[in-house]
């Protein structure tokens, strides 16, 4: 599927991440470690999301969530580049749409639940299957909470988004790991050189 | 007060201190149970509050996780006059671990052995509801006991289907527990119905589909719409026919409960198909050769309403779907139209957010109803939906490590959740680490990675440096660890070269997930040494030194 272009994904991610980080370089103040970490993570997330905006919903939800926070504006815009405005708008639109749809669905379901309860006069007989259903339901809920923008998805798209998200996360982790490794080696070599 | 005071729970109002046990260490546990018992009737519950709260959670969670019977039991029993039974119930719900004999003994013999039972249960301890499923074990036994239980399982096809579906779950937690209980029961009504209903294809195909579902438990629906109609269930169950994926033979042992002879024929047929591998063609062709009595023409033509990822599969789908169209036992054409019409809105709804960017394609899916099954648009849409879901789950299986063994939706979802969580944590951790290494966030990514490329690509944890590293390092001799600007001229970093090097490097480095997880702790330790040597700003150092546990560090900033 997407395996063939993972390396290009990585490159893209790296570039955008660097762009995002550059915006922090300009700031004069000294950032605490937490701030730095947040900055790094934010840039990485946005970069990751921007590489997948075309195909996935979670990325747009991520962008939407990040842009809600005003402190994040600068890197977000920087990373997203020229399309930042329309992207943000599009993501907002999408999320709002889904929220609307979702709430409608919930309404409908709550109306029909009463009807179903009347129909099901006989109590649930399939013990095991109902347990299983409940388990699955619980887990899909957990998964939804994990995925950015996941609460608004139906099950089917949830799985697809999860797929996408996993791939992107892996890319992100890999690149960050490599960067960390490189820094490590550099530092280690410095230690050696100093001694 | 004594445990005997429990007898008069309902009667007495002033049982404020119900659980002063003879042995002090048990009192805490009993205050729990007492607190639960006396939730409304009792006044203040002295010291059991924190525990009561968690106990309430326990109860809740257990009742949520267990079958609905628990829900019906517990509240019903709270109203009972005999609180002794309540106590027994409470114990059942709470003590998931201990053997049934204790519970039953307590319940049947009333309040007499409460004290002894308490001792036993307390001795066993209050295990957290990790064995929620075991709670289900009590329920069947409990059902036999209680008058208002749901012990009588109607021997109808609805139950058969559920039992069949259930047996699909036998992988994992359910297998050992539920099997003894439900399978024997399921077998008898199953065979009974088999004997009685040979003619109508309705049940027969339903059974056949059940065997398929037995082998392809991915089909187990999440959807909880409890349609009491057997036919609809049969339709839903029949969807696995369309499954283009093979389910592992690990399902084989789980099929054993289904030993009906007539069904076994189906099983072998289906096993053949699924053994055919992931080729849809082979499956469908094999199906074409099958005895037509069993498999009735349920074909599906998937329109290009699918996503890009499964284009290949789709291509395979569309091809063979034309083949069986010829020898299809066709339903009324009206059904198809009905289905396609009704699927259109359904399809569109499900694809709103996803396919906004896709090129406009036909968004409806032609599904032909199988003969004798409901052509209700709902059930057919359900079937389509679940097939799609299982397809996707297949992909996820390949992606998530450790999921190669097909084990069922719930377990797979669990794995997926764990994986996503661990990946997210890794990102947090790595960003934290990078934050510590780069005090001013001015690291030169390109330079870093280029240097990375220059080094050996064999393993990330190699400590030996090739000699060509010394030159750039000498340049950096005096500079701050995070600043590597001088590397740039030395390396001659053009964007193309960077891309090439990164490309080659990342492909080499795109290691396994496990590798990275095992690697991270080592690097962290090295980092620790680095920090100590490099004399970083004290904040970072203290953070590192304080949080030896990686998780602890990750959780700091959140």
XYZ file of C-alpha atoms in Angstrom:
753
model
C 0.000 0.000 0.000
C 2.014 2.809 1.331
C 5.100 0.898 2.103
C 6.834 1.894 -0.994
C 6.826 5.524 -0.150
C 7.724 5.367 3.477
C 11.117 6.829 2.884
C 9.637 9.733 1.030
C 7.246 10.153 3.894
C 10.178 10.320 6.221
C 11.890 12.936 4.193
C 8.829 15.024 3.971
C 8.259 14.737 7.632
C 11.792 15.684 8.395
C 11.694 18.727 6.239
C 8.516 19.986 7.723
C 9.625 19.241 11.170
C 12.761 21.218 10.664
C 10.706 24.067 9.358
C 8.557 24.018 12.406
C 11.516 23.939 14.708
C 13.098 26.852 12.997
C 10.347 29.084 14.155
C 11.440 28.471 17.680
C 14.987 29.273 16.927
C 14.070 32.834 16.372
C 12.627 33.277 19.832
C 14.900 35.047 22.211
C 13.754 33.714 25.473
C 15.118 30.598 27.005
C 12.702 27.818 26.998
C 12.357 25.356 29.767
C 12.687 21.745 29.081
C 8.987 21.221 29.005
C 8.509 23.989 26.566
C 11.126 22.615 24.353
C 9.617 19.224 24.476
C 6.265 20.589 23.642
C 7.677 22.521 20.784
C 9.409 19.510 19.417
C 6.392 17.358 19.729
C 4.085 19.914 18.269
C 6.246 20.505 15.278
C 6.582 16.828 14.771
C 2.867 16.255 15.003
C 2.000 19.018 12.660
C 4.606 17.914 10.238
C 3.306 14.413 10.362
C -0.239 15.504 9.946
C 0.554 17.726 7.045
C 2.038 14.890 5.113
C -1.172 12.992 5.339
C -3.810 15.626 5.068
C -4.988 14.519 1.717
C -5.978 11.084 2.739
C -6.822 10.952 6.310
C -9.169 12.461 8.718
C -7.056 12.223 11.776
C -4.483 14.559 10.389
C -7.012 17.238 9.848
C -8.372 16.735 13.287
C -4.890 17.065 14.644
C -4.319 20.275 12.808
C -7.624 21.566 13.957
C -6.853 20.754 17.547
C -3.463 22.347 17.388
C -4.644 25.480 15.743
C -7.182 26.021 18.440
C -4.357 26.808 20.765
C -3.052 30.248 20.061
C 0.469 29.641 21.153
C 0.833 27.163 18.427
C -0.020 29.468 15.672
C 3.403 30.358 14.465
C 4.849 26.919 13.948
C 1.625 25.611 12.574
C 1.491 28.223 9.940
C 5.104 27.878 9.179
C 4.977 24.179 8.742
C 1.882 24.164 6.753
C 3.359 26.775 4.554
C 1.323 28.429 1.995
C -1.652 26.229 2.356
C -1.897 26.829 6.017
C -4.947 28.943 5.941
C -7.031 26.860 3.677
C -5.860 23.723 5.371
C -6.858 24.966 8.730
C -10.152 26.063 7.376
C -10.733 22.773 5.698
C -9.905 20.859 8.806
C -12.150 22.982 10.873
C -14.923 22.469 8.438
C -14.443 18.781 8.388
C -14.358 18.410 12.095
C -17.416 20.520 12.515
C -19.232 18.563 9.902
C -18.426 15.352 11.550
C -19.458 16.678 14.876
C -22.771 17.634 13.456
C -23.258 14.322 11.804
C -22.224 12.550 14.898
C -24.613 14.378 17.120
C -27.402 13.706 14.708
C -26.586 10.068 14.733
C -26.567 10.006 18.460
C -29.950 11.636 18.535
C -31.374 9.170 16.125
C -29.943 6.300 18.003
C -31.353 7.467 21.275
C -34.757 7.660 19.712
C -34.588 4.226 18.280
C -33.182 2.685 21.408
C -36.518 2.947 23.085
C -38.179 1.197 20.257
C -35.662 -1.568 20.334
C -36.101 -2.044 24.006
C -39.739 -2.694 23.522
C -39.074 -5.180 20.817
C -36.600 -7.059 22.853
C -38.918 -8.311 25.473
C -36.831 -11.394 25.858
C -33.694 -10.697 27.803
C -30.387 -11.222 26.165
C -29.821 -14.866 25.782
C -26.467 -15.058 24.111
C -24.295 -14.578 27.112
C -21.010 -14.996 25.428
C -21.729 -12.993 22.385
C -23.013 -10.107 24.382
C -19.928 -10.157 26.500
C -17.860 -10.179 23.412
C -19.804 -7.352 21.921
C -19.357 -5.345 24.978
C -15.665 -5.946 25.013
C -15.333 -4.949 21.454
C -17.380 -1.886 22.031
C -15.266 -0.875 24.934
C -12.149 -1.278 22.982
C -13.370 0.667 20.048
C -14.144 3.408 22.455
C -10.644 3.322 23.799
C -9.271 3.381 20.318
C -11.421 6.315 19.478
C -10.040 8.194 22.391
C -6.531 7.485 21.258
C -6.943 8.627 17.741
C -7.086 12.334 17.120
C -10.555 13.170 16.010
C -11.558 9.635 16.566
C -14.691 10.268 18.507
C -16.551 11.291 15.457
C -15.842 8.337 13.323
C -17.877 5.316 12.775
C -16.271 2.008 13.272
C -15.377 1.362 9.754
C -13.512 4.528 9.112
C -11.984 4.208 12.514
C -10.039 1.227 11.421
C -8.850 2.874 8.309
C -7.756 5.911 10.191
C -5.990 3.772 12.694
C -4.049 2.162 9.926
C -2.982 5.479 8.623
C -2.202 6.795 12.015
C -0.056 3.841 12.906
C 1.995 4.238 9.792
C 2.502 7.900 10.433
C 3.391 7.343 14.037
C 5.963 4.848 13.066
C 7.525 7.212 10.631
C 7.594 9.875 13.240
C 9.151 7.624 15.802
C 11.745 6.403 13.397
C 12.875 9.806 12.342
C 12.954 11.147 15.844
C 14.850 8.145 16.948
C 17.434 8.624 14.308
C 17.856 12.206 15.217
C 18.284 11.303 18.810
C 20.784 8.653 17.914
C 22.748 11.002 15.796
C 22.866 13.515 18.540
C 23.940 10.853 20.910
C 26.767 9.745 18.802
C 27.855 13.247 18.300
C 27.910 13.915 21.965
C 29.661 10.748 22.714
C 32.300 11.502 20.253
C 32.713 14.869 21.813
C 33.214 13.294 25.138
C 35.836 11.093 23.654
C 37.494 13.994 22.013
C 37.579 15.996 25.131
C 39.264 13.302 27.070
C -20.837 -5.464 65.650
C -20.892 -8.973 64.600
C -21.405 -10.581 61.324
C -24.612 -11.839 62.677
C -25.714 -8.295 62.614
C -25.830 -8.638 58.927
C -28.901 -10.718 59.192
C -30.835 -7.797 60.347
C -29.551 -5.346 57.867
C -32.879 -4.563 56.530
C -34.532 -4.530 59.847
C -32.167 -2.510 61.848
C -31.352 0.944 60.948
C -28.614 1.502 63.351
C -26.061 -0.814 61.962
C -23.511 1.725 61.620
C -20.647 -0.501 62.244
C -21.623 -3.681 60.638
C -18.352 -5.233 60.041
C -16.348 -5.331 63.115
C -14.999 -8.660 62.492
C -13.371 -10.879 64.915
C -10.139 -10.606 63.115
C -9.071 -7.073 62.526
C -7.381 -7.573 59.253
C -10.493 -8.845 57.662
C -12.602 -6.017 58.743
C -11.491 -3.764 55.984
C -12.581 -6.137 53.309
C -15.826 -6.718 54.927
C -16.502 -3.111 55.308
C -16.370 -3.075 51.639
C -18.952 -5.606 51.133
C -20.984 -4.243 53.918
C -20.750 -0.833 52.482
C -21.993 -2.103 49.247
C -24.751 -4.021 50.787
C -25.923 -1.212 52.843
C -25.647 1.384 50.221
C -29.003 2.822 50.700
C -30.281 1.294 53.817
C -27.386 2.038 55.999
C -26.551 5.372 57.329
C -22.956 6.315 57.578
C -20.447 3.821 56.508
C -17.579 4.312 58.825
C -14.275 3.606 57.303
C -15.100 1.851 54.190
C -15.590 4.889 52.091
C -12.568 4.894 49.900
C -12.822 1.241 49.463
C -16.482 1.440 48.941
C -15.968 3.835 46.164
C -13.547 1.586 44.434
C -15.701 -1.316 45.225
C -18.555 0.373 43.603
C -16.372 0.774 40.602
C -15.560 -2.827 40.762
C -19.148 -3.719 40.869
C -19.953 -1.404 38.108
C -17.205 -2.549 35.927
C -17.979 -6.108 36.589
C -21.573 -5.591 35.880
C -20.774 -3.708 32.788
C -18.451 -6.259 31.493
C -20.429 -9.284 32.410
C -23.521 -10.154 30.620
C -26.639 -8.217 31.039
C -27.834 -10.896 33.332
C -25.744 -9.405 36.009
C -27.492 -6.182 35.554
C -30.768 -7.836 35.864
C -29.668 -9.817 38.844
C -28.141 -7.300 41.038
C -30.667 -4.573 41.043
C -33.417 -7.042 41.260
C -31.881 -8.586 44.234
C -31.242 -5.468 46.077
C -34.888 -5.125 46.518
C -35.178 -8.518 47.956
C -36.139 -8.836 51.498
C -33.524 -11.375 52.290
C -30.330 -9.504 52.438
C -28.486 -12.683 52.842
C -28.919 -13.304 49.218
C -27.701 -9.870 48.497
C -24.617 -10.608 50.358
C -24.149 -13.709 48.395
C -24.586 -11.852 45.201
C -22.269 -9.190 46.164
C -19.705 -11.749 46.767
C -20.281 -13.334 43.491
C -19.868 -10.145 41.683
C -16.919 -9.066 43.616
C -14.906 -12.135 44.049
C -14.074 -13.068 40.608
C -11.284 -15.331 41.424
C -12.395 -17.784 43.991
C -13.982 -21.026 43.269
C -17.619 -21.342 42.738
C -18.129 -23.705 45.546
C -17.629 -20.987 48.044
C -20.159 -18.770 46.447
C -22.680 -21.425 45.966
C -22.231 -22.626 49.429
C -22.829 -19.195 50.722
C -25.797 -18.590 48.658
C -27.623 -21.770 49.116
C -27.123 -22.189 52.753
C -28.085 -18.684 53.543
C -26.533 -16.780 56.264
C -25.183 -19.655 58.167
C -21.792 -19.891 56.690
C -21.485 -16.253 55.980
C -18.800 -15.877 58.456
C -16.868 -18.787 57.149
C -17.521 -17.694 53.649
C -16.281 -14.312 54.533
C -13.157 -15.760 55.882
C -12.614 -17.680 52.750
C -13.293 -14.812 50.502
C -11.255 -12.478 52.527
C -8.489 -14.931 52.594
C -8.643 -15.178 48.887
C -8.598 -11.493 48.742
C -10.271 -9.071 46.539
C -8.834 -9.437 43.141
C -9.357 -6.654 40.734
C -11.726 -7.433 37.959
C -9.161 -8.502 35.543
C -11.027 -11.697 35.269
C -14.223 -10.035 34.360
C -14.960 -12.910 32.183
C -14.801 -15.210 35.085
C -17.632 -13.286 36.529
C -19.550 -14.633 33.653
C -18.736 -18.052 34.854
C -20.664 -17.436 37.956
C -23.604 -16.240 36.151
C -24.438 -19.472 34.495
C -24.211 -21.235 37.750
C -26.056 -18.479 39.430
C -28.741 -18.651 36.880
C -29.465 -22.144 37.829
C -29.905 -21.064 41.349
C -32.078 -18.118 41.138
C -35.688 -18.168 40.285
C -35.588 -15.066 38.246
C -32.648 -16.253 36.292
C -32.485 -16.557 32.578
C -31.471 -20.098 32.776
C -33.803 -21.436 30.192
C -32.280 -20.976 26.842
C -34.797 -21.257 24.131
C -33.776 -23.779 21.612
C -34.399 -21.652 18.652
C -32.244 -20.654 15.829
C -31.542 -17.322 17.389
C -29.815 -19.028 20.209
C -28.060 -21.345 17.864
C -26.662 -18.487 16.011
C -25.492 -16.792 19.086
C -23.926 -19.914 20.352
C -22.275 -20.376 17.054
C -21.048 -16.891 17.099
C -19.912 -17.373 20.573
C -17.889 -20.386 19.723
C -15.991 -18.220 17.355
C -14.772 -16.387 20.346
C -13.428 -19.425 21.937
C -9.966 -18.265 21.177
C -8.720 -16.478 24.177
C -10.472 -15.990 27.392
C -13.782 -17.482 26.646
C -12.697 -20.799 25.463
C -12.088 -22.648 28.598
C -14.813 -21.028 30.543
C -17.804 -20.802 28.403
C -17.360 -23.903 26.474
C -18.374 -26.382 29.076
C -21.422 -24.427 29.784
C -22.877 -23.410 26.549
C -21.568 -25.841 24.077
C -23.395 -28.858 25.387
C -26.539 -26.855 25.423
C -25.882 -25.489 22.069
C -25.300 -28.861 20.618
C -28.604 -30.337 21.544
C -30.822 -27.610 20.261
C -28.613 -27.386 17.277
C -29.024 -30.962 16.370
C -32.659 -30.763 17.142
C -33.187 -27.912 14.855
C -31.073 -29.594 12.290
C -33.285 -32.592 12.299
C -36.449 -30.638 12.232
C -35.573 -28.172 9.618
C -33.907 -29.813 6.793
C -36.064 -28.401 4.158
C -36.035 -24.678 4.438
C -32.847 -23.251 3.342
C -33.228 -20.534 5.778
C -31.839 -22.328 8.709
C -29.605 -24.477 6.660
C -27.784 -21.688 5.053
C -27.772 -20.061 8.396
C -25.998 -23.044 9.802
C -23.665 -23.191 6.946
C -22.849 -19.636 7.440
C -22.285 -20.337 11.030
C -19.568 -22.739 10.254
C -18.035 -20.132 8.121
C -18.345 -17.727 10.924
C -16.726 -20.265 13.086
C -13.739 -20.169 10.904
C -13.779 -16.547 10.270
C -14.394 -14.989 13.528
C -13.448 -11.704 12.191
C -16.992 -11.567 11.085
C -18.290 -11.253 14.525
C -20.303 -8.173 14.430
C -19.714 -5.270 16.585
C -23.078 -4.004 15.812
C -25.366 -4.544 18.687
C -28.652 -4.100 16.981
C -30.468 -6.956 18.495
C -32.633 -8.175 15.778
C -34.554 -11.027 17.108
C -35.230 -12.326 13.659
C -33.230 -15.362 12.858
C -33.273 -14.616 9.248
C -31.517 -11.411 9.650
C -28.939 -13.000 11.768
C -28.543 -15.618 9.197
C -27.988 -12.983 6.629
C -25.422 -11.367 8.761
C -23.710 -14.593 9.404
C -23.747 -15.383 5.772
C -21.546 -12.515 4.949
C -18.360 -14.419 5.655
C -18.951 -16.166 2.423
C -17.727 -13.100 0.801
C -14.609 -13.083 2.790
C -11.656 -13.006 0.577
C -9.186 -13.602 3.297
C -8.056 -16.743 4.768
C -8.369 -17.342 8.417
C -5.630 -19.271 9.986
C -5.982 -22.841 10.787
C -5.623 -21.866 14.360
C -9.320 -21.610 14.257
C -9.426 -25.264 13.604
C -9.474 -26.361 17.197
C -12.141 -23.888 17.952
C -14.402 -25.436 15.477
C -14.467 -28.638 17.318
C -17.487 -27.785 19.339
C -19.453 -27.770 16.179
C -19.592 -31.379 15.433
C -22.816 -31.671 13.647
C -22.296 -33.993 10.813
C -24.289 -32.077 8.310
C -22.391 -29.031 9.153
C -19.039 -30.613 8.881
C -19.501 -30.873 5.189
C -19.849 -27.172 5.034
C -16.887 -26.771 7.210
C -14.649 -28.737 4.997
C -15.817 -26.819 2.027
C -15.192 -23.587 3.693
C -11.886 -24.769 4.946
C -10.980 -25.460 1.410
C -11.863 -22.019 0.410
C -10.118 -20.292 3.162
C -7.213 -22.517 2.503
C -7.239 -21.089 -0.940
C -5.443 -18.157 0.439
C -6.014 -14.574 -0.156
C -6.990 -14.916 -3.715
C -10.538 -14.077 -4.130
C -10.638 -15.779 -7.397
C -9.755 -19.092 -6.009
C -12.337 -18.717 -3.359
C -15.086 -17.739 -5.598
C -14.271 -20.285 -8.171
C -14.108 -22.939 -5.587
C -17.394 -21.841 -4.417
C -18.742 -22.143 -7.854
C -17.842 -25.756 -7.903
C -19.499 -26.362 -4.632
C -22.728 -28.189 -4.230
C -25.238 -25.633 -5.082
C -27.673 -26.685 -2.481
C -25.532 -25.362 0.220
C -24.161 -22.255 -1.264
C -26.730 -20.196 -2.906
C -25.784 -17.497 -5.180
C -24.738 -14.773 -2.950
C -22.504 -12.659 -4.980
C -21.396 -9.240 -4.387
C -20.193 -6.756 -6.773
C -18.221 -4.185 -5.002
C -18.306 -0.935 -6.743
C -15.414 1.336 -6.487
C -16.713 2.748 -3.318
C -13.709 1.262 -1.610
C -10.599 3.054 -0.628
C -7.377 3.258 -2.455
C -5.585 0.927 -0.189
C -7.549 -2.041 -1.233
C -7.442 -1.316 -4.870
C -5.643 -4.524 -5.541
C -8.099 -6.504 -3.629
C -10.821 -4.714 -5.328
C -9.406 -5.523 -8.653
C -9.447 -9.098 -7.659
C -12.904 -8.689 -6.357
C -14.399 -7.286 -9.415
C -12.973 -9.824 -11.682
C -14.270 -12.982 -10.159
C -17.468 -11.372 -9.234
C -18.317 -11.432 -12.870
C -17.692 -15.122 -13.094
C -20.175 -16.392 -10.607
C -22.690 -13.988 -11.846
C -23.406 -16.482 -14.553
C -24.166 -19.366 -12.351
C -25.741 -17.342 -9.648
C -28.979 -18.389 -8.161
C -30.400 -15.022 -8.418
C -32.836 -13.319 -6.216
C -35.448 -11.088 -7.539
C -33.893 -8.271 -9.348
C -35.957 -6.030 -7.271
C -33.941 -7.005 -4.271
C -30.810 -5.906 -5.847
C -32.236 -2.614 -6.773
C -33.623 -2.224 -3.368
C -30.339 -3.047 -1.817
C -28.320 -0.856 -4.021
C -30.683 1.966 -3.484
C -30.651 1.569 0.199
C -26.953 1.102 0.326
C -26.343 4.291 -1.391
C -27.179 6.523 1.508
C -25.544 4.102 3.846
C -22.442 4.033 1.804
C -22.350 7.725 1.520
C -22.755 8.233 5.174
C -19.973 5.993 6.059
C -17.637 7.664 3.707
C -18.255 11.279 4.318
C -15.105 12.319 5.938
C -12.869 9.893 4.198
C -13.629 10.228 0.571
C -14.101 13.882 0.351
C -10.911 14.029 -1.534
C -11.424 10.925 -3.581
C -12.523 11.238 -7.098
C -16.239 10.930 -7.402
C -17.131 7.340 -7.900
C -20.229 5.334 -7.622
C -20.874 5.196 -3.989
C -23.248 2.366 -3.751
C -22.560 -1.263 -3.499
C -24.496 -3.929 -5.190
C -25.248 -6.694 -2.893
C -27.449 -9.521 -3.768
C -29.310 -11.112 -1.015
C -28.792 -14.714 -0.460
C -31.706 -16.858 -1.069
C -33.879 -17.405 1.879
C -32.368 -14.611 3.827
C -33.700 -11.280 4.607
C -33.386 -8.820 1.900
C -33.817 -6.201 4.443
C -31.617 -3.368 3.521
C -30.333 -3.160 7.011
C -28.990 -6.626 7.184
C -27.383 -6.458 3.824
C -25.772 -3.188 4.578
C -24.623 -4.746 7.767
C -23.032 -7.530 5.924
C -21.219 -5.248 3.582
C -20.068 -3.157 6.408
C -18.699 -5.991 8.364
C -16.854 -7.361 5.467
C -15.192 -4.094 4.948
C -14.267 -3.972 8.552
C -12.726 -7.348 8.478
C -10.763 -6.421 5.430
C -9.311 -3.523 7.200
C -8.567 -5.566 10.198
C -6.523 -7.759 7.996
C -4.373 -4.870 7.023
C -4.001 -3.864 10.556
C -2.872 -7.307 11.365
C 0.026 -6.991 9.063
C 0.892 -3.678 10.470
C 0.740 -4.338 14.129
C 3.453 -6.628 15.339
C 2.376 -9.676 17.123
C -0.957 -9.763 15.476
C -0.215 -12.280 12.851
C -2.123 -14.892 14.692
C -5.684 -14.146 13.951
C -7.490 -14.108 17.167
C -10.704 -12.228 16.898
C -11.829 -8.729 16.882
C -11.648 -7.916 20.536
C -8.172 -9.250 20.996
C -6.964 -7.598 17.878
C -8.418 -4.323 18.912
C -6.601 -4.724 22.150
C -3.336 -5.239 20.385
C -3.940 -2.292 18.188
C -4.699 -0.115 21.128
C -1.563 -1.185 22.881
C 0.500 -0.543 19.849
C -0.887 2.907 19.231
C -0.416 3.794 22.841
C 3.134 2.634 22.858
C 3.899 4.536 19.710
C 2.443 7.672 21.153
C 4.447 7.229 24.284
C 7.540 6.762 22.253
C 6.934 10.010 20.492
C 6.546 11.759 23.794
C 9.627 10.194 25.138
C 11.707 10.983 22.138
C 10.597 14.544 22.008
C 11.473 14.852 25.651
C 14.837 13.395 25.022
C 15.508 15.678 22.158
C 14.474 18.556 24.310
C 17.079 17.657 26.855
C 19.780 17.285 24.321
C 19.140 20.545 22.598
C 18.835 23.297 25.099
C 18.137 25.922 22.548
C 16.227 24.011 19.924
C 18.640 25.057 17.327
C 19.832 21.759 16.181
C 20.792 21.354 12.653
C 18.845 18.410 11.549
C 20.474 18.095 8.243
C 23.892 18.207 9.659
C 23.073 15.678 12.260
C 21.588 13.245 9.939
C 24.281 13.574 7.408
C 26.805 12.734 9.971
C 24.643 9.885 10.900
C 24.895 8.628 7.431
C 28.620 8.849 7.432
C 28.780 6.449 10.258
C 28.294 2.794 9.966
C 24.805 1.851 9.090
C 25.006 -1.472 10.738
C 23.547 -0.680 14.072
C 22.487 2.385 15.890
C 24.215 1.398 19.042
C 27.662 1.000 17.602
C 30.238 2.925 19.426
C 33.041 2.758 17.014
C 33.464 5.690 14.730
C 34.978 5.521 11.319
C 38.011 7.687 10.938
C 36.381 10.182 8.661
C 34.423 11.399 11.599
C 37.338 12.974 13.282
C 37.567 15.880 10.970
C 34.135 17.336 11.529
C 34.445 16.582 15.164
C 37.546 18.570 15.528
C 35.703 21.455 14.046
C 33.154 21.176 16.737
C 35.631 20.829 19.432
C 34.790 23.968 21.203
C 31.236 24.480 20.207
C 28.177 23.794 22.230
C 26.893 20.272 21.885
C 23.758 21.322 20.194
C 25.276 23.521 17.568
C 26.676 21.807 14.614
C 26.673 24.492 12.048
C 30.243 23.925 11.182
C 29.474 20.505 9.986
C 27.723 21.902 7.025
C 30.629 23.205 5.023
C 32.672 20.212 5.929
C 30.187 17.801 4.585
C 29.171 19.728 1.554
C 25.563 19.399 2.200
C 23.427 19.843 -0.782
C 19.809 19.090 -0.645
C 20.149 16.305 -3.124
C 22.948 14.710 -1.280
C 20.967 15.052 1.868
C 17.996 13.422 0.340
C 20.010 10.585 -1.007
C 21.797 10.006 2.198
C 18.694 10.218 4.235
C 16.950 7.923 1.905
C 19.574 5.272 2.033
C 19.970 5.683 5.689
C 16.410 5.562 6.677
C 15.765 2.518 4.660
C 18.547 0.844 6.504
C 17.304 2.119 9.754
C 13.693 1.357 9.371
C 13.996 -1.383 11.808
C 11.472 -3.321 13.642
C 9.337 -1.889 16.314
C 10.767 -4.258 18.839
C 14.221 -3.282 17.967
C 13.512 0.302 18.638
C 11.863 -0.375 21.916
C 14.747 -2.411 23.140
C 17.091 0.159 21.847
C 15.581 3.114 23.514
C 16.413 2.231 27.072
C 20.055 1.684 26.186
C 20.268 5.014 24.512
C 18.679 6.582 27.467
C 21.353 5.222 29.715
C 24.034 6.460 27.421
C 22.345 9.761 27.393
C 22.492 9.759 31.115
C 26.211 9.380 31.042
C 26.461 12.037 28.448
C 24.517 14.387 30.524
C 26.664 13.827 33.503
C 29.789 14.342 31.529
C 28.638 17.209 29.497
C 27.413 19.089 32.458
C 24.198 20.198 30.963
C 22.032 22.712 32.575
C 21.015 21.485 35.896
C 17.378 21.255 35.177
C 17.815 18.650 32.541
C 20.263 16.733 34.584
C 18.107 16.562 37.596
C 15.182 15.552 35.513
C 17.136 12.734 34.034
C 18.612 11.613 37.259
C 15.363 11.719 39.040
C 13.422 9.814 36.540
C 15.268 6.627 36.035
C 12.087 5.012 35.058
C 11.401 5.911 31.503
C 7.719 6.014 31.964
C 8.047 8.317 34.816
C 9.919 10.712 32.643
C 7.441 10.554 29.899
C 4.625 11.310 32.210
C 6.179 14.421 33.577
C 5.175 17.006 31.109
C 1.636 15.830 30.585
